[in-house]
Amino acid sequence: VGNMRSDAKFILIVEKDAAFMRLAEDRFYTKFPCIILTAKGQPDVASRLFLNKMKRELKIPILAVVDSDPYGLKILSVYMQGSKNMAYDSGSLTTNDIKQPVWIGEWSRQWLGVRPSDLERFQIPEQCRLDMTDKDIEVGKQLLKEDFITQNPKWVEELNIMLDTKKKAEIQALSSYGFQYLSEVYLPLKLQEGDWI
């Protein structure tokens, strides 16, 4: 693939295939010009290479929507710094120089959602929030030691909210307000407010 061109303003990484399909069916990209990408969970090498190529050639920012749990953050870390198993080739497989869209504001990071603070802000019903397992808590505590977390105090704050409440939620929890809530309310509001870290 060469000579990529697009009128997209950003790339939106989506952890879950169901959320990707919802955004595609709702034609989210027509209201907010973007390229929507999913690796259906943990990103494979091809997805990471493709994202890296799009970032280099299109020179547009990248935002991500992942589950509000430690594994969503681990997925972000693989996109940003590569997997520990493939550290020898991380230069060509990572996309760590992520910039914010010029039409929204100044550069920050790319975690758009679903963040632990969103559970209260968007009043996600209790029945849609899941208790963290002991393993989830262990992974969350390990993440607090990772550079990609510690370098951003807001990420530390969000992870601490998760660990303090011992609650997590999947992207699908947003559908408790209707199947189009993700594309019609949640993401438009977050993008218009520049609410990512």
JSON list of C-alpha atoms in Angstrom, two decimals:
[
{"chain": "A", "resi": 1, "resn": "VAL", "atom": "CA", "xyz": [0.00, 0.00, 0.00]},
{"chain": "A", "resi": 2, "resn": "GLY", "atom": "CA", "xyz": [1.46, 3.32, -1.04]},
{"chain": "A", "resi": 3, "resn": "ASN", "atom": "CA", "xyz": [0.46, 6.93, -1.61]},
{"chain": "A", "resi": 4, "resn": "MET", "atom": "CA", "xyz": [-2.28, 6.95, 1.01]},
{"chain": "A", "resi": 5, "resn": "ARG", "atom": "CA", "xyz": [-4.65, 9.90, 0.92]},
{"chain": "A", "resi": 6, "resn": "SER", "atom": "CA", "xyz": [-7.66, 10.67, 3.06]},
{"chain": "A", "resi": 7, "resn": "ASP", "atom": "CA", "xyz": [-9.85, 13.54, 4.18]},
{"chain": "A", "resi": 8, "resn": "ALA", "atom": "CA", "xyz": [-10.07, 11.93, 7.63]},
{"chain": "A", "resi": 9, "resn": "LYS", "atom": "CA", "xyz": [-9.21, 14.19, 10.57]},
{"chain": "A", "resi": 10, "resn": "PHE", "atom": "CA", "xyz": [-8.12, 11.33, 12.83]},
{"chain": "A", "resi": 11, "resn": "ILE", "atom": "CA", "xyz": [-7.85, 7.57, 13.19]},
{"chain": "A", "resi": 12, "resn": "LEU", "atom": "CA", "xyz": [-10.13, 5.95, 15.76]},
{"chain": "A", "resi": 13, "resn": "ILE", "atom": "CA", "xyz": [-8.89, 2.66, 17.21]},
{"chain": "A", "resi": 14, "resn": "VAL", "atom": "CA", "xyz": [-11.75, 0.59, 18.60]},
{"chain": "A", "resi": 15, "resn": "GLU", "atom": "CA", "xyz": [-10.99, -2.43, 20.79]},
{"chain": "A", "resi": 16, "resn": "LYS", "atom": "CA", "xyz": [-14.15, -4.42, 20.12]},
{"chain": "A", "resi": 17, "resn": "ASP", "atom": "CA", "xyz": [-15.52, -5.65, 16.81]},
{"chain": "A", "resi": 18, "resn": "ALA", "atom": "CA", "xyz": [-19.11, -5.05, 18.01]},
{"chain": "A", "resi": 19, "resn": "ALA", "atom": "CA", "xyz": [-18.33, -1.36, 18.66]},
{"chain": "A", "resi": 20, "resn": "PHE", "atom": "CA", "xyz": [-16.56, -1.14, 15.29]},
{"chain": "A", "resi": 21, "resn": "MET", "atom": "CA", "xyz": [-19.63, -2.59, 13.54]},
{"chain": "A", "resi": 22, "resn": "ARG", "atom": "CA", "xyz": [-21.95, -0.19, 15.40]},
{"chain": "A", "resi": 23, "resn": "LEU", "atom": "CA", "xyz": [-19.85, 2.80, 14.29]},
{"chain": "A", "resi": 24, "resn": "ALA", "atom": "CA", "xyz": [-19.72, 1.50, 10.72]},
{"chain": "A", "resi": 25, "resn": "GLU", "atom": "CA", "xyz": [-23.47, 0.84, 10.55]},
{"chain": "A", "resi": 26, "resn": "ASP", "atom": "CA", "xyz": [-24.19, 4.31, 11.95]},
{"chain": "A", "resi": 27, "resn": "ARG", "atom": "CA", "xyz": [-21.74, 5.82, 9.44]},
{"chain": "A", "resi": 28, "resn": "PHE", "atom": "CA", "xyz": [-20.01, 7.65, 12.27]},
{"chain": "A", "resi": 29, "resn": "TYR", "atom": "CA", "xyz": [-17.19, 8.58, 9.89]},
{"chain": "A", "resi": 30, "resn": "THR", "atom": "CA", "xyz": [-19.52, 10.87, 7.90]},
{"chain": "A", "resi": 31, "resn": "LYS", "atom": "CA", "xyz": [-20.26, 13.08, 10.93]},
{"chain": "A", "resi": 32, "resn": "PHE", "atom": "CA", "xyz": [-16.69, 12.97, 12.22]},
{"chain": "A", "resi": 33, "resn": "PRO", "atom": "CA", "xyz": [-14.36, 12.29, 9.29]},
{"chain": "A", "resi": 34, "resn": "CYS", "atom": "CA", "xyz": [-12.15, 9.49, 10.54]},
{"chain": "A", "resi": 35, "resn": "ILE", "atom": "CA", "xyz": [-10.69, 6.11, 9.76]},
{"chain": "A", "resi": 36, "resn": "ILE", "atom": "CA", "xyz": [-12.01, 3.47, 12.14]},
{"chain": "A", "resi": 37, "resn": "LEU", "atom": "CA", "xyz": [-9.69, 0.55, 12.86]},
{"chain": "A", "resi": 38, "resn": "THR", "atom": "CA", "xyz": [-10.14, -2.54, 14.99]},
{"chain": "A", "resi": 39, "resn": "ALA", "atom": "CA", "xyz": [-7.87, -5.48, 15.60]},
{"chain": "A", "resi": 40, "resn": "LYS", "atom": "CA", "xyz": [-10.71, -7.19, 17.52]},
{"chain": "A", "resi": 41, "resn": "GLY", "atom": "CA", "xyz": [-8.82, -7.04, 20.81]},
{"chain": "A", "resi": 42, "resn": "GLN", "atom": "CA", "xyz": [-5.06, -7.37, 21.19]},
{"chain": "A", "resi": 43, "resn": "PRO", "atom": "CA", "xyz": [-3.54, -5.91, 18.01]},
{"chain": "A", "resi": 44, "resn": "ASP", "atom": "CA", "xyz": [-1.74, -8.27, 15.68]},
{"chain": "A", "resi": 45, "resn": "VAL", "atom": "CA", "xyz": [1.41, -7.34, 13.76]},
{"chain": "A", "resi": 46, "resn": "ALA", "atom": "CA", "xyz": [-0.48, -6.52, 10.55]},
{"chain": "A", "resi": 47, "resn": "SER", "atom": "CA", "xyz": [-2.83, -4.09, 12.35]},
{"chain": "A", "resi": 48, "resn": "ARG", "atom": "CA", "xyz": [0.08, -2.37, 14.08]},
{"chain": "A", "resi": 49, "resn": "LEU", "atom": "CA", "xyz": [2.05, -2.06, 10.84]},
{"chain": "A", "resi": 50, "resn": "PHE", "atom": "CA", "xyz": [-0.99, -0.67, 9.03]},
{"chain": "A", "resi": 51, "resn": "LEU", "atom": "CA", "xyz": [-1.67, 1.87, 11.78]},
{"chain": "A", "resi": 52, "resn": "ASN", "atom": "CA", "xyz": [1.97, 2.94, 11.80]},
{"chain": "A", "resi": 53, "resn": "LYS", "atom": "CA", "xyz": [1.90, 3.37, 8.01]},
{"chain": "A", "resi": 54, "resn": "MET", "atom": "CA", "xyz": [-1.30, 5.42, 8.15]},
{"chain": "A", "resi": 55, "resn": "LYS", "atom": "CA", "xyz": [0.14, 7.63, 10.87]},
{"chain": "A", "resi": 56, "resn": "ARG", "atom": "CA", "xyz": [3.35, 8.26, 8.92]},
{"chain": "A", "resi": 57, "resn": "GLU", "atom": "CA", "xyz": [1.71, 8.84, 5.54]},
{"chain": "A", "resi": 58, "resn": "LEU", "atom": "CA", "xyz": [-1.49, 10.63, 6.52]},
{"chain": "A", "resi": 59, "resn": "LYS", "atom": "CA", "xyz": [0.01, 12.57, 9.43]},
{"chain": "A", "resi": 60, "resn": "ILE", "atom": "CA", "xyz": [-3.26, 12.55, 11.36]},
{"chain": "A", "resi": 61, "resn": "PRO", "atom": "CA", "xyz": [-3.79, 11.92, 15.08]},
{"chain": "A", "resi": 62, "resn": "ILE", "atom": "CA", "xyz": [-4.94, 8.69, 16.66]},
{"chain": "A", "resi": 63, "resn": "LEU", "atom": "CA", "xyz": [-7.60, 8.30, 19.35]},
{"chain": "A", "resi": 64, "resn": "ALA", "atom": "CA", "xyz": [-8.69, 5.06, 21.00]},
{"chain": "A", "resi": 65, "resn": "VAL", "atom": "CA", "xyz": [-11.84, 3.59, 22.55]},
{"chain": "A", "resi": 66, "resn": "VAL", "atom": "CA", "xyz": [-11.17, 0.55, 24.71]},
{"chain": "A", "resi": 67, "resn": "ASP", "atom": "CA", "xyz": [-12.86, -1.20, 27.62]},
{"chain": "A", "resi": 68, "resn": "SER", "atom": "CA", "xyz": [-12.55, 0.47, 31.00]},
{"chain": "A", "resi": 69, "resn": "ASP", "atom": "CA", "xyz": [-10.34, -2.27, 32.42]},
{"chain": "A", "resi": 70, "resn": "PRO", "atom": "CA", "xyz": [-6.62, -3.00, 32.75]},
{"chain": "A", "resi": 71, "resn": "TYR", "atom": "CA", "xyz": [-6.64, -5.02, 29.53]},
{"chain": "A", "resi": 72, "resn": "GLY", "atom": "CA", "xyz": [-7.94, -2.04, 27.54]},
{"chain": "A", "resi": 73, "resn": "LEU", "atom": "CA", "xyz": [-4.87, -0.13, 28.72]},
{"chain": "A", "resi": 74, "resn": "LYS", "atom": "CA", "xyz": [-2.63, -3.06, 27.84]},
{"chain": "A", "resi": 75, "resn": "ILE", "atom": "CA", "xyz": [-4.05, -2.95, 24.31]},
{"chain": "A", "resi": 76, "resn": "LEU", "atom": "CA", "xyz": [-3.21, 0.77, 24.12]},
{"chain": "A", "resi": 77, "resn": "SER", "atom": "CA", "xyz": [0.31, 0.00, 25.34]},
{"chain": "A", "resi": 78, "resn": "VAL", "atom": "CA", "xyz": [0.85, -2.52, 22.54]},
{"chain": "A", "resi": 79, "resn": "TYR", "atom": "CA", "xyz": [-0.17, 0.07, 19.94]},
{"chain": "A", "resi": 80, "resn": "MET", "atom": "CA", "xyz": [2.06, 2.70, 21.58]},
{"chain": "A", "resi": 81, "resn": "GLN", "atom": "CA", "xyz": [5.17, 0.76, 22.57]},
{"chain": "A", "resi": 82, "resn": "GLY", "atom": "CA", "xyz": [4.78, -2.72, 21.12]},
{"chain": "A", "resi": 83, "resn": "SER", "atom": "CA", "xyz": [4.52, -6.07, 22.78]},
{"chain": "A", "resi": 84, "resn": "LYS", "atom": "CA", "xyz": [7.24, -7.22, 25.12]},
{"chain": "A", "resi": 85, "resn": "ASN", "atom": "CA", "xyz": [7.60, -10.42, 23.07]},
{"chain": "A", "resi": 86, "resn": "MET", "atom": "CA", "xyz": [8.50, -8.41, 19.96]},
{"chain": "A", "resi": 87, "resn": "ALA", "atom": "CA", "xyz": [10.59, -5.66, 21.58]},
{"chain": "A", "resi": 88, "resn": "TYR", "atom": "CA", "xyz": [13.35, -6.29, 19.02]},
{"chain": "A", "resi": 89, "resn": "ASP", "atom": "CA", "xyz": [11.12, -4.86, 16.26]},
{"chain": "A", "resi": 90, "resn": "SER", "atom": "CA", "xyz": [9.19, -2.21, 18.15]},
{"chain": "A", "resi": 91, "resn": "GLY", "atom": "CA", "xyz": [10.39, 0.67, 15.94]},
{"chain": "A", "resi": 92, "resn": "SER", "atom": "CA", "xyz": [8.36, -0.43, 12.94]},
{"chain": "A", "resi": 93, "resn": "LEU", "atom": "CA", "xyz": [5.41, -1.77, 14.91]},
{"chain": "A", "resi": 94, "resn": "THR", "atom": "CA", "xyz": [4.58, 1.10, 17.25]},
{"chain": "A", "resi": 95, "resn": "THR", "atom": "CA", "xyz": [2.81, 4.42, 16.96]},
{"chain": "A", "resi": 96, "resn": "ASN", "atom": "CA", "xyz": [3.88, 6.44, 19.97]},
{"chain": "A", "resi": 97, "resn": "ASP", "atom": "CA", "xyz": [4.01, 9.96, 18.52]},
{"chain": "A", "resi": 98, "resn": "ILE", "atom": "CA", "xyz": [0.28, 10.50, 18.63]},
{"chain": "A", "resi": 99, "resn": "LYS", "atom": "CA", "xyz": [-0.98, 14.05, 18.13]},
{"chain": "A", "resi": 100, "resn": "GLN", "atom": "CA", "xyz": [-4.37, 15.56, 18.82]},
{"chain": "A", "resi": 101, "resn": "PRO", "atom": "CA", "xyz": [-6.61, 16.79, 15.97]},
{"chain": "A", "resi": 102, "resn": "VAL", "atom": "CA", "xyz": [-5.90, 20.43, 15.12]},
{"chain": "A", "resi": 103, "resn": "TRP", "atom": "CA", "xyz": [-9.61, 21.19, 14.97]},
{"chain": "A", "resi": 104, "resn": "ILE", "atom": "CA", "xyz": [-10.14, 20.10, 18.57]},
{"chain": "A", "resi": 105, "resn": "GLY", "atom": "CA", "xyz": [-7.25, 21.54, 20.56]},
{"chain": "A", "resi": 106, "resn": "GLU", "atom": "CA", "xyz": [-3.79, 21.05, 21.96]},
{"chain": "A", "resi": 107, "resn": "TRP", "atom": "CA", "xyz": [-1.86, 17.77, 22.12]},
{"chain": "A", "resi": 108, "resn": "SER", "atom": "CA", "xyz": [-2.39, 15.47, 25.09]},
{"chain": "A", "resi": 109, "resn": "ARG", "atom": "CA", "xyz": [-2.65, 11.69, 24.60]},
{"chain": "A", "resi": 110, "resn": "GLN", "atom": "CA", "xyz": [-5.04, 9.42, 22.82]},
{"chain": "A", "resi": 111, "resn": "TRP", "atom": "CA", "xyz": [-7.19, 7.64, 25.43]},
{"chain": "A", "resi": 112, "resn": "LEU", "atom": "CA", "xyz": [-10.65, 8.84, 24.43]},
{"chain": "A", "resi": 113, "resn": "GLY", "atom": "CA", "xyz": [-12.63, 6.27, 26.39]},
{"chain": "A", "resi": 114, "resn": "VAL", "atom": "CA", "xyz": [-14.13, 4.35, 27.98]},
{"chain": "A", "resi": 115, "resn": "ARG", "atom": "CA", "xyz": [-12.36, 5.72, 31.06]},
{"chain": "A", "resi": 116, "resn": "PRO", "atom": "CA", "xyz": [-13.16, 4.84, 34.68]},
{"chain": "A", "resi": 117, "resn": "SER", "atom": "CA", "xyz": [-14.33, 8.43, 35.35]},
{"chain": "A", "resi": 118, "resn": "ASP", "atom": "CA", "xyz": [-16.83, 8.03, 32.46]},
{"chain": "A", "resi": 119, "resn": "LEU", "atom": "CA", "xyz": [-18.75, 5.45, 34.49]},
{"chain": "A", "resi": 120, "resn": "GLU", "atom": "CA", "xyz": [-19.92, 8.19, 36.86]},
{"chain": "A", "resi": 121, "resn": "ARG", "atom": "CA", "xyz": [-19.94, 11.04, 34.36]},
{"chain": "A", "resi": 122, "resn": "PHE", "atom": "CA", "xyz": [-22.24, 9.15, 31.98]},
{"chain": "A", "resi": 123, "resn": "GLN", "atom": "CA", "xyz": [-24.11, 7.44, 34.83]},
{"chain": "A", "resi": 124, "resn": "ILE", "atom": "CA", "xyz": [-23.46, 3.93, 33.58]},
{"chain": "A", "resi": 125, "resn": "PRO", "atom": "CA", "xyz": [-25.94, 1.71, 35.49]},
{"chain": "A", "resi": 126, "resn": "GLU", "atom": "CA", "xyz": [-24.52, -0.44, 38.29]},
{"chain": "A", "resi": 127, "resn": "GLN", "atom": "CA", "xyz": [-25.69, -3.63, 36.58]},
{"chain": "A", "resi": 128, "resn": "CYS", "atom": "CA", "xyz": [-23.42, -2.74, 33.62]},
{"chain": "A", "resi": 129, "resn": "ARG", "atom": "CA", "xyz": [-20.36, -2.32, 35.84]},
{"chain": "A", "resi": 130, "resn": "LEU", "atom": "CA", "xyz": [-18.38, -5.43, 36.58]},
{"chain": "A", "resi": 131, "resn": "ASP", "atom": "CA", "xyz": [-16.39, -6.29, 39.70]},
{"chain": "A", "resi": 132, "resn": "MET", "atom": "CA", "xyz": [-12.68, -6.50, 39.04]},
{"chain": "A", "resi": 133, "resn": "THR", "atom": "CA", "xyz": [-11.16, -9.91, 39.67]},
{"chain": "A", "resi": 134, "resn": "ASP", "atom": "CA", "xyz": [-8.02, -10.38, 41.75]},
{"chain": "A", "resi": 135, "resn": "LYS", "atom": "CA", "xyz": [-6.14, -10.84, 38.47]},
{"chain": "A", "resi": 136, "resn": "ASP", "atom": "CA", "xyz": [-7.58, -7.56, 37.11]},
{"chain": "A", "resi": 137, "resn": "ILE", "atom": "CA", "xyz": [-6.40, -5.74, 40.24]},
{"chain": "A", "resi": 138, "resn": "GLU", "atom": "CA", "xyz": [-2.95, -7.32, 39.98]},
{"chain": "A", "resi": 139, "resn": "VAL", "atom": "CA", "xyz": [-2.64, -6.28, 36.32]},
{"chain": "A", "resi": 140, "resn": "GLY", "atom": "CA", "xyz": [-3.85, -2.77, 37.19]},
{"chain": "A", "resi": 141, "resn": "LYS", "atom": "CA", "xyz": [-1.23, -2.41, 39.92]},
{"chain": "A", "resi": 142, "resn": "GLN", "atom": "CA", "xyz": [1.47, -3.60, 37.51]},
{"chain": "A", "resi": 143, "resn": "LEU", "atom": "CA", "xyz": [0.33, -1.02, 34.97]},
{"chain": "A", "resi": 144, "resn": "LEU", "atom": "CA", "xyz": [0.89, 1.73, 37.54]},
{"chain": "A", "resi": 145, "resn": "LYS", "atom": "CA", "xyz": [4.61, 0.90, 37.26]},
{"chain": "A", "resi": 146, "resn": "GLU", "atom": "CA", "xyz": [4.71, 1.16, 33.45]},
{"chain": "A", "resi": 147, "resn": "ASP", "atom": "CA", "xyz": [6.29, 4.24, 31.88]},
{"chain": "A", "resi": 148, "resn": "PHE", "atom": "CA", "xyz": [3.44, 4.84, 29.45]},
{"chain": "A", "resi": 149, "resn": "ILE", "atom": "CA", "xyz": [1.12, 5.23, 32.46]},
{"chain": "A", "resi": 150, "resn": "THR", "atom": "CA", "xyz": [3.42, 7.09, 34.86]},
{"chain": "A", "resi": 151, "resn": "GLN", "atom": "CA", "xyz": [4.31, 9.67, 32.18]},
{"chain": "A", "resi": 152, "resn": "ASN", "atom": "CA", "xyz": [0.73, 10.90, 32.17]},
{"chain": "A", "resi": 153, "resn": "PRO", "atom": "CA", "xyz": [-0.71, 11.87, 35.59]},
{"chain": "A", "resi": 154, "resn": "LYS", "atom": "CA", "xyz": [-4.26, 11.76, 34.20]},
{"chain": "A", "resi": 155, "resn": "TRP", "atom": "CA", "xyz": [-3.78, 8.13, 33.20]},
{"chain": "A", "resi": 156, "resn": "VAL", "atom": "CA", "xyz": [-2.51, 7.39, 36.72]},
{"chain": "A", "resi": 157, "resn": "GLU", "atom": "CA", "xyz": [-5.59, 9.13, 38.12]},
{"chain": "A", "resi": 158, "resn": "GLU", "atom": "CA", "xyz": [-7.94, 7.08, 35.92]},
{"chain": "A", "resi": 159, "resn": "LEU", "atom": "CA", "xyz": [-6.23, 3.80, 36.77]},
{"chain": "A", "resi": 160, "resn": "ASN", "atom": "CA", "xyz": [-6.41, 4.67, 40.48]},
{"chain": "A", "resi": 161, "resn": "ILE", "atom": "CA", "xyz": [-10.16, 5.33, 40.14]},
{"chain": "A", "resi": 162, "resn": "MET", "atom": "CA", "xyz": [-10.50, 1.86, 38.63]},
{"chain": "A", "resi": 163, "resn": "LEU", "atom": "CA", "xyz": [-8.45, 0.23, 41.40]},
{"chain": "A", "resi": 164, "resn": "ASP", "atom": "CA", "xyz": [-10.16, 2.20, 44.20]},
{"chain": "A", "resi": 165, "resn": "THR", "atom": "CA", "xyz": [-13.68, 1.36, 43.00]},
{"chain": "A", "resi": 166, "resn": "LYS", "atom": "CA", "xyz": [-12.70, -2.16, 41.91]},
{"chain": "A", "resi": 167, "resn": "LYS", "atom": "CA", "xyz": [-15.10, -1.71, 39.00]},
{"chain": "A", "resi": 168, "resn": "LYS", "atom": "CA", "xyz": [-14.61, -2.14, 35.27]},
{"chain": "A", "resi": 169, "resn": "ALA", "atom": "CA", "xyz": [-16.90, -1.85, 32.26]},
{"chain": "A", "resi": 170, "resn": "GLU", "atom": "CA", "xyz": [-16.90, -2.86, 28.65]},
{"chain": "A", "resi": 171, "resn": "ILE", "atom": "CA", "xyz": [-17.63, -0.52, 25.76]},
{"chain": "A", "resi": 172, "resn": "GLN", "atom": "CA", "xyz": [-20.98, -2.30, 25.41]},
{"chain": "A", "resi": 173, "resn": "ALA", "atom": "CA", "xyz": [-22.07, -0.86, 28.79]},
{"chain": "A", "resi": 174, "resn": "LEU", "atom": "CA", "xyz": [-22.82, 2.36, 26.90]},
{"chain": "A", "resi": 175, "resn": "SER", "atom": "CA", "xyz": [-25.56, 0.55, 24.99]},
{"chain": "A", "resi": 176, "resn": "SER", "atom": "CA", "xyz": [-27.63, 0.44, 28.19]},
{"chain": "A", "resi": 177, "resn": "TYR", "atom": "CA", "xyz": [-28.91, 3.82, 26.92]},
{"chain": "A", "resi": 178, "resn": "GLY", "atom": "CA", "xyz": [-29.64, 2.48, 23.43]},
{"chain": "A", "resi": 179, "resn": "PHE", "atom": "CA", "xyz": [-27.65, 0.76, 20.73]},
{"chain": "A", "resi": 180, "resn": "GLN", "atom": "CA", "xyz": [-26.68, 4.06, 19.05]},
{"chain": "A", "resi": 181, "resn": "TYR", "atom": "CA", "xyz": [-25.53, 5.80, 22.24]},
{"chain": "A", "resi": 182, "resn": "LEU", "atom": "CA", "xyz": [-21.85, 5.19, 21.40]},
{"chain": "A", "resi": 183, "resn": "SER", "atom": "CA", "xyz": [-22.08, 6.83, 17.98]},
{"chain": "A", "resi": 184, "resn": "GLU", "atom": "CA", "xyz": [-24.81, 9.42, 18.59]},
{"chain": "A", "resi": 185, "resn": "VAL", "atom": "CA", "xyz": [-24.03, 10.69, 22.11]},
{"chain": "A", "resi": 186, "resn": "TYR", "atom": "CA", "xyz": [-20.89, 9.39, 23.81]},
{"chain": "A", "resi": 187, "resn": "LEU", "atom": "CA", "xyz": [-18.26, 9.82, 21.10]},
{"chain": "A", "resi": 188, "resn": "PRO", "atom": "CA", "xyz": [-19.65, 13.07, 19.64]},
{"chain": "A", "resi": 189, "resn": "LEU", "atom": "CA", "xyz": [-19.69, 14.65, 23.10]},
{"chain": "A", "resi": 190, "resn": "LYS", "atom": "CA", "xyz": [-16.16, 13.45, 23.95]},
{"chain": "A", "resi": 191, "resn": "LEU", "atom": "CA", "xyz": [-14.82, 14.69, 20.60]},
{"chain": "A", "resi": 192, "resn": "GLN", "atom": "CA", "xyz": [-16.57, 18.05, 20.74]},
{"chain": "A", "resi": 193, "resn": "GLU", "atom": "CA", "xyz": [-15.26, 18.64, 24.27]},
{"chain": "A", "resi": 194, "resn": "GLY", "atom": "CA", "xyz": [-11.76, 17.38, 23.43]},
{"chain": "A", "resi": 195, "resn": "ASP", "atom": "CA", "xyz": [-12.21, 14.98, 26.34]},
{"chain": "A", "resi": 196, "resn": "TRP", "atom": "CA", "xyz": [-9.29, 12.62, 25.96]},
{"chain": "A", "resi": 197, "resn": "ILE", "atom": "CA", "xyz": [-6.08, 12.18, 27.87]}
]
